[in-house]
PDB file of C-alpha atoms in Angstrom:
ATOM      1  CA  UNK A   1      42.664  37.725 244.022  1.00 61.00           C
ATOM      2  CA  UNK A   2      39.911  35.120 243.576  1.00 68.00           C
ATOM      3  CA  UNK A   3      41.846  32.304 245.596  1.00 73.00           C
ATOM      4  CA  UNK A   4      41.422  34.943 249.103  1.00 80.00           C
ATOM      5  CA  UNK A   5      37.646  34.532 248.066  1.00 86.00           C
ATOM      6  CA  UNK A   6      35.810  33.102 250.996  1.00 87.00           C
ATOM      7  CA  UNK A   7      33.090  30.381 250.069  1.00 90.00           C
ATOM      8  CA  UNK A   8      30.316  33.581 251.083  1.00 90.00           C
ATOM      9  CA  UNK A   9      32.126  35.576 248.309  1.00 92.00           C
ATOM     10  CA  UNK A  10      32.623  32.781 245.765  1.00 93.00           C
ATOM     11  CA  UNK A  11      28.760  32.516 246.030  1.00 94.00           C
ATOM     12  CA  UNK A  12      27.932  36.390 246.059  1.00 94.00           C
ATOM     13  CA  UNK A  13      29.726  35.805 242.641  1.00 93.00           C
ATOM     14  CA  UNK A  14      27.737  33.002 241.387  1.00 93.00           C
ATOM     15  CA  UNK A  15      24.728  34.782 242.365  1.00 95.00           C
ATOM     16  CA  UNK A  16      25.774  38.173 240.277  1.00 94.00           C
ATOM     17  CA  UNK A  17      25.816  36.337 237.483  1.00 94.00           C
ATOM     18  CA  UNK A  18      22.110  34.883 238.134  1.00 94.00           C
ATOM     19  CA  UNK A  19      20.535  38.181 239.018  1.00 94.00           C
ATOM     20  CA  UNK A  20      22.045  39.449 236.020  1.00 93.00           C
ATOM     21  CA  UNK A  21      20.456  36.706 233.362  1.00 93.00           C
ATOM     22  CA  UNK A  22      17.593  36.946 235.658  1.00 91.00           C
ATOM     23  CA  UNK A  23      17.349  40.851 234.583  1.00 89.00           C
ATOM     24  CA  UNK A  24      18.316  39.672 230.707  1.00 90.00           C
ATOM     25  CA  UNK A  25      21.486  41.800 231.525  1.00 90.00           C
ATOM     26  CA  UNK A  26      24.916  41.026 229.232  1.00 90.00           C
ATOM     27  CA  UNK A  27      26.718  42.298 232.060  1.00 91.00           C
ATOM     28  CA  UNK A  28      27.258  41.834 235.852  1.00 93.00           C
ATOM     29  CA  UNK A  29      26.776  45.258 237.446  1.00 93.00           C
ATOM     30  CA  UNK A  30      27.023  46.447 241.188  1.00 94.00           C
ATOM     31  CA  UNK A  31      23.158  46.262 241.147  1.00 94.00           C
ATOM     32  CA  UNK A  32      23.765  42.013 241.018  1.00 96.00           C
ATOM     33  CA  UNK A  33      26.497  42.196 243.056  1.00 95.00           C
ATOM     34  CA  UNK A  34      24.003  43.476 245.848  1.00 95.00           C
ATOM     35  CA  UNK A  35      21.403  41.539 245.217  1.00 96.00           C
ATOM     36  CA  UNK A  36      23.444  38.506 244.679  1.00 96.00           C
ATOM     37  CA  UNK A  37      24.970  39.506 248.977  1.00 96.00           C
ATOM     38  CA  UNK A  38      21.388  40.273 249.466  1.00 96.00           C
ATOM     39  CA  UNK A  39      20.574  36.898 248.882  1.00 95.00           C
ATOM     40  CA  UNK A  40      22.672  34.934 251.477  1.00 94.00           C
ATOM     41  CA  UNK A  41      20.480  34.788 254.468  1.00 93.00           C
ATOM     42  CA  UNK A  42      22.712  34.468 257.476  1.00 92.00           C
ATOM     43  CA  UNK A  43      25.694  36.263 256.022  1.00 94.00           C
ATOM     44  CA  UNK A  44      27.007  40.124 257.256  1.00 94.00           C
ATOM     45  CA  UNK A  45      25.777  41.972 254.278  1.00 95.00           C
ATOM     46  CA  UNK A  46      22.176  40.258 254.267  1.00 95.00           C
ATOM     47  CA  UNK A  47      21.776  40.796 258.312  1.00 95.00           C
ATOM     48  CA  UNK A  48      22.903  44.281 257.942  1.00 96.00           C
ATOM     49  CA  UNK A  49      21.433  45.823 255.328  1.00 95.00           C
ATOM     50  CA  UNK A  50      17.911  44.175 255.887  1.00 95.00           C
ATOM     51  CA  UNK A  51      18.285  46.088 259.454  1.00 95.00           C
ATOM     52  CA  UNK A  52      18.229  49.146 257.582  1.00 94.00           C
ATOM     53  CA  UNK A  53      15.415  47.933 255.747  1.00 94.00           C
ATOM     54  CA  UNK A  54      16.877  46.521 252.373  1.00 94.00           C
ATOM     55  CA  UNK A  55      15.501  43.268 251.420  1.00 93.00           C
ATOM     56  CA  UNK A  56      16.499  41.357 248.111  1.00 93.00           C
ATOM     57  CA  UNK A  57      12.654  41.878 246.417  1.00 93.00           C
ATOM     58  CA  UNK A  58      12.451  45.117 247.649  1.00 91.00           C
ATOM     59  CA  UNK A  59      15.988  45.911 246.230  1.00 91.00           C
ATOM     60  CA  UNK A  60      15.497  44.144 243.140  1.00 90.00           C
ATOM     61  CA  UNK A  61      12.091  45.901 242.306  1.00 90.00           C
ATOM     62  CA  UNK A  62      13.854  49.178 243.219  1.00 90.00           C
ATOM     63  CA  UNK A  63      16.405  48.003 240.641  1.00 89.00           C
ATOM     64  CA  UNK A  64      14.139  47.033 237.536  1.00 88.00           C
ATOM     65  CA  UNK A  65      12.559  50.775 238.053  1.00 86.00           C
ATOM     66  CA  UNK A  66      16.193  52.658 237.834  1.00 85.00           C
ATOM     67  CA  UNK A  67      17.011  50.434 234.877  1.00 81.00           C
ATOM     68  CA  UNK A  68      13.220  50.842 232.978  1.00 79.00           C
ATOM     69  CA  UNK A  69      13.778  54.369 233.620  1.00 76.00           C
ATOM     70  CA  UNK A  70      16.821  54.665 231.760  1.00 71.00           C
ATOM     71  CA  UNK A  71      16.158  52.055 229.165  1.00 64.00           C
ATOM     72  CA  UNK A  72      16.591  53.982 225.559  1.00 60.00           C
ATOM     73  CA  UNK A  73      12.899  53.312 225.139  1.00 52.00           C
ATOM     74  CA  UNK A  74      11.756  55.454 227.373  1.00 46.00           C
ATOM     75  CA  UNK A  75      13.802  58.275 225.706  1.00 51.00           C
ATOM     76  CA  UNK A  76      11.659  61.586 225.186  1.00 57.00           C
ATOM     77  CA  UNK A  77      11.131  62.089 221.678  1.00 61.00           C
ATOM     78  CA  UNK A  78      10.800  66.091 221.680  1.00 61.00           C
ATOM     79  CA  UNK A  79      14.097  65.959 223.698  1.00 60.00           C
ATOM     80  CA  UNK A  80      15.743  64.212 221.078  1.00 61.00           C
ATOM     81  CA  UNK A  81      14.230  66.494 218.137  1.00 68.00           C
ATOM     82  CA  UNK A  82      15.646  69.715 220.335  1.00 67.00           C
ATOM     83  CA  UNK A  83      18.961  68.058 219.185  1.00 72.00           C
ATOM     84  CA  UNK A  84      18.729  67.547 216.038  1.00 74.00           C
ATOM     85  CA  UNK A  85      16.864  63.830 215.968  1.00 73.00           C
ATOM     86  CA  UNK A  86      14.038  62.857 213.797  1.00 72.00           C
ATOM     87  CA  UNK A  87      13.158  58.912 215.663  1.00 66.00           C
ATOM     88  CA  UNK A  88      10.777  58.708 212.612  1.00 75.00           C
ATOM     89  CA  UNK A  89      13.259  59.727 210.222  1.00 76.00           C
ATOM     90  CA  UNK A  90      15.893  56.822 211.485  1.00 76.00           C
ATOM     91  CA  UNK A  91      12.885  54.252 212.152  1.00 74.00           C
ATOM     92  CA  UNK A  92      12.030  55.059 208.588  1.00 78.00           C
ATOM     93  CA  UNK A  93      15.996  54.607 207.387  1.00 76.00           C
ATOM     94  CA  UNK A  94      16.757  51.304 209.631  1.00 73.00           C
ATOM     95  CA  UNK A  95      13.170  49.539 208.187  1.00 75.00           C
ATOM     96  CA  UNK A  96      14.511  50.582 204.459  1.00 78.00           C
ATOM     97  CA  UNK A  97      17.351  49.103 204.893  1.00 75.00           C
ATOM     98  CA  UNK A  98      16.327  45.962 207.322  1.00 72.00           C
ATOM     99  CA  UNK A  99      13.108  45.315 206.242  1.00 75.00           C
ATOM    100  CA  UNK A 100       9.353  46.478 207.881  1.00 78.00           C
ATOM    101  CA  UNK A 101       9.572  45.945 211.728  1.00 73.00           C
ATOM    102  CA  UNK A 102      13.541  45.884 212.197  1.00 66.00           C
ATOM    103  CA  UNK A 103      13.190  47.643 215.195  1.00 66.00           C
ATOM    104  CA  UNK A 104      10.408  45.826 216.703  1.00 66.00           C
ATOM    105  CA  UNK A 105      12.228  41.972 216.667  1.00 50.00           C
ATOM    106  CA  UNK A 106      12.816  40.685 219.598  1.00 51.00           C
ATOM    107  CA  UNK A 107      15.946  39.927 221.280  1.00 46.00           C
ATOM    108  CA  UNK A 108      18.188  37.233 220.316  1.00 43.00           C
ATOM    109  CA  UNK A 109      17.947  34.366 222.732  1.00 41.00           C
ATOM    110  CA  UNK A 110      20.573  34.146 225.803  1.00 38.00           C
ATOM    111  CA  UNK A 111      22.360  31.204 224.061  1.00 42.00           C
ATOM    112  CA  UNK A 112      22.576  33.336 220.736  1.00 46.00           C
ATOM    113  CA  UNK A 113      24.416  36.290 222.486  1.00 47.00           C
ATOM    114  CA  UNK A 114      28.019  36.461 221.770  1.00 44.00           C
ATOM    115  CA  UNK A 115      28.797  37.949 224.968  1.00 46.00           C
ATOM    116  CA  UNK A 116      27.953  34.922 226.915  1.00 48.00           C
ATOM    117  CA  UNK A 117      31.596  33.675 226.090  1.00 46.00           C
ATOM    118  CA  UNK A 118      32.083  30.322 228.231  1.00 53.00           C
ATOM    119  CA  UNK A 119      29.086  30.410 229.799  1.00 64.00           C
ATOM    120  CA  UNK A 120      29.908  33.781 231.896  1.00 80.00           C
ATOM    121  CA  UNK A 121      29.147  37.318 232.156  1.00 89.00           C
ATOM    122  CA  UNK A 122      31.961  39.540 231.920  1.00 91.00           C
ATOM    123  CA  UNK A 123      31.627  42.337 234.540  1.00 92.00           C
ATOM    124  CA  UNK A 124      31.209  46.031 234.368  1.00 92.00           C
ATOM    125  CA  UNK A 125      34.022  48.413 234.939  1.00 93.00           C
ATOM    126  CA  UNK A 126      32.580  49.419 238.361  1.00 93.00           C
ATOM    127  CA  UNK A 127      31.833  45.953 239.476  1.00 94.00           C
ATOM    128  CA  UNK A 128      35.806  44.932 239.019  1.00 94.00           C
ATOM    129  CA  UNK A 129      36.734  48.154 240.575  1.00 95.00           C
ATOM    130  CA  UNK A 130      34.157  46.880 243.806  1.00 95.00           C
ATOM    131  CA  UNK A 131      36.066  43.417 243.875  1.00 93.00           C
ATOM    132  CA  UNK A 132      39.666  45.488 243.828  1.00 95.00           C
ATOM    133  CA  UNK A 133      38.149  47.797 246.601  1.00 95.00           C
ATOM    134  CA  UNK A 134      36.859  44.731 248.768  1.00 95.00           C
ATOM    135  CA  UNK A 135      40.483  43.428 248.682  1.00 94.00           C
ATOM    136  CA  UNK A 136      41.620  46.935 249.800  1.00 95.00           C
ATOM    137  CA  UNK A 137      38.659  46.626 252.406  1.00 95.00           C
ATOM    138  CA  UNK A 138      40.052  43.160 253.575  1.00 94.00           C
ATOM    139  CA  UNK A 139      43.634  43.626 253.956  1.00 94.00           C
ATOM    140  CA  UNK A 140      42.509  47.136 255.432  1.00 94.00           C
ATOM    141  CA  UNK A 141      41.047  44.844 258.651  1.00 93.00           C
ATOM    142  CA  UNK A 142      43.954  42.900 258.597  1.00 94.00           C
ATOM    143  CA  UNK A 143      42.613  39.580 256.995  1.00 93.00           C
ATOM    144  CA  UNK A 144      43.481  37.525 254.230  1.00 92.00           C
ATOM    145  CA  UNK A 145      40.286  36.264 253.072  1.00 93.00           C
ATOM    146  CA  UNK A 146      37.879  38.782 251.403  1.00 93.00           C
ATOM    147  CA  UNK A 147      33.830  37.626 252.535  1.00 94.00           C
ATOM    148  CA  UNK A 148      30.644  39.504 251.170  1.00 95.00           C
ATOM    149  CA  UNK A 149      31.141  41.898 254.097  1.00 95.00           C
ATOM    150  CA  UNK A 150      34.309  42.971 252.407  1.00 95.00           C
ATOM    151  CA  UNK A 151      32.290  42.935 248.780  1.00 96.00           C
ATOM    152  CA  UNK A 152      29.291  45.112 250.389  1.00 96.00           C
ATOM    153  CA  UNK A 153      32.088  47.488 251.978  1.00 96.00           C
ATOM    154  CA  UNK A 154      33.821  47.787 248.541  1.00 96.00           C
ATOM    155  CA  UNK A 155      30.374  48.471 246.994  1.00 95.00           C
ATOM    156  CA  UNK A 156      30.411  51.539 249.395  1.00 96.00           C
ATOM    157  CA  UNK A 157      33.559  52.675 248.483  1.00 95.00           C
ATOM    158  CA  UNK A 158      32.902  52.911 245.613  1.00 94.00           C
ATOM    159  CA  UNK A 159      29.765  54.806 245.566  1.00 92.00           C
ATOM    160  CA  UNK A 160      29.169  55.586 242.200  1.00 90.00           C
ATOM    161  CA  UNK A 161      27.165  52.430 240.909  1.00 89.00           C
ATOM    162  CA  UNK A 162      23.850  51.408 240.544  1.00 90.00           C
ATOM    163  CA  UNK A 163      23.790  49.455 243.898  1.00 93.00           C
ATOM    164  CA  UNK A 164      25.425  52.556 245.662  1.00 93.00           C
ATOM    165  CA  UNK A 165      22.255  54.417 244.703  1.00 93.00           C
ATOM    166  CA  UNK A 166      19.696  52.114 245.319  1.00 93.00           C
ATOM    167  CA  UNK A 167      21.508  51.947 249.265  1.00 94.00           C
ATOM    168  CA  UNK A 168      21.507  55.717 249.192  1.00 94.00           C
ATOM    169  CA  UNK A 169      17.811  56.316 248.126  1.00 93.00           C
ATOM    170  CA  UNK A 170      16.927  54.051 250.608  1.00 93.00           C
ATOM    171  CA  UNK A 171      18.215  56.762 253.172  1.00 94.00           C
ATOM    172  CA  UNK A 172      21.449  54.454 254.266  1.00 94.00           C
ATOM    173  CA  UNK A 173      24.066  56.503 255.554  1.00 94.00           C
ATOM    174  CA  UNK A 174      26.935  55.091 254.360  1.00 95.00           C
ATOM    175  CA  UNK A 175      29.413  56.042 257.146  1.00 95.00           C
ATOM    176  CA  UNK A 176      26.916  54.328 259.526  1.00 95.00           C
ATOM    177  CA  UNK A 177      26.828  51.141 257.438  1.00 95.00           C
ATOM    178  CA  UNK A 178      30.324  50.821 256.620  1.00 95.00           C
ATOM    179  CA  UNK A 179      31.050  50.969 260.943  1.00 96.00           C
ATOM    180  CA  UNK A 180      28.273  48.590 261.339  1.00 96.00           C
ATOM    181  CA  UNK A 181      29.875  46.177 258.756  1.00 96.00           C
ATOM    182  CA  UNK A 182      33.236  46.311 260.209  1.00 95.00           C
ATOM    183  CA  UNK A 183      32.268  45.814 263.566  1.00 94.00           C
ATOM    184  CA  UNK A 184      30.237  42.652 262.351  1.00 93.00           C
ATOM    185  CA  UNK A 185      33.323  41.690 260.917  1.00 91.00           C
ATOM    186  CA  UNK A 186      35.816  42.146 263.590  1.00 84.00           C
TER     187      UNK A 186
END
């Protein structure tokens, strides 16, 4: 599939992978997959998202929040003892077994990660399923190259991800985007 990438969609890919270490993510996610199309100044995606107001800062601060959000840290504690878990009680079992402060170390260094496996993220389920869908999107329009207006249209299609939100909390329409794309496209 990768050899129908256009040089706009090669780079959307290259970019994914730089939002993603930018974020200190082990993972390539919708959310870089937009911002990395978000990114390309001149290209379909870029000129027709930031006419409904979506700009890669903007995006990408909307982004950290969502993630921060749902970051375990941020995990209410009484909600977890309504369940049945004591955080003191495993802080207290992970330090007696690891040492005073386990919990507190900070992260292993990006070279030190053994996910970063030849240099390259791998991506998330719904990020491979937004490539397959922007082939669908391509051949769909009769072409045989797939662009980052075929990536952004895959990214609606498939709806579900982090990026899909972000569009949709914005107050995109995504009927309205997708015919906007398409005619941009051709």
């Amino acid at each position: 599939m990768f050899e129908r990438f256009h040089e706009d969609a090669r780079q959307t890919v290259v970019l994914a992978q730089e939002e993603a270490l930018l974020f200190d993510h082990d993972h390539i996610g919708t959310e870089h997959l937009l911002l990395a199309l978000l990114r390309q100044p001149g290209t379909v995606p870029a000129t027709v998202l930031a006419r409904h107001g979506l700009e890669h800062d903007d995006v990408g601060d909307r982004i950290g929040r969502l993630v921060a959000a749902a970051a375990p840290d941020d995990l209410d504690a009484s909600a977890l003892e309504s369940i049945g878990i004591d955080l003191d009680a495993i802080r207290e079992k992970v330090e007696a077994t690891f040492g005073p402060g386990a919990l507190d170390r900070e992260p292993r260094s990006r070279r030190d990660r053994p996910w970063r496996v030849g240099g390259r993220l791998p991506f998330t389920r719904r990020a491979k399923k937004v490539l397959e869908l922007s082939l669908r999107e391509s051949l769909a329009l009769g072409h045989n190259y797939i662009c980052g207006g075929h990536i952004l249209l895959g990214l609606l299609r498939e709806g579900e991800g982090l990026a899909a939100k972000v569009i949709a909390d914005a107050g995109v329409d995504f009927d309205t985007l997708r015919q906007e794309i398409r005619a941009e496209l051709g």
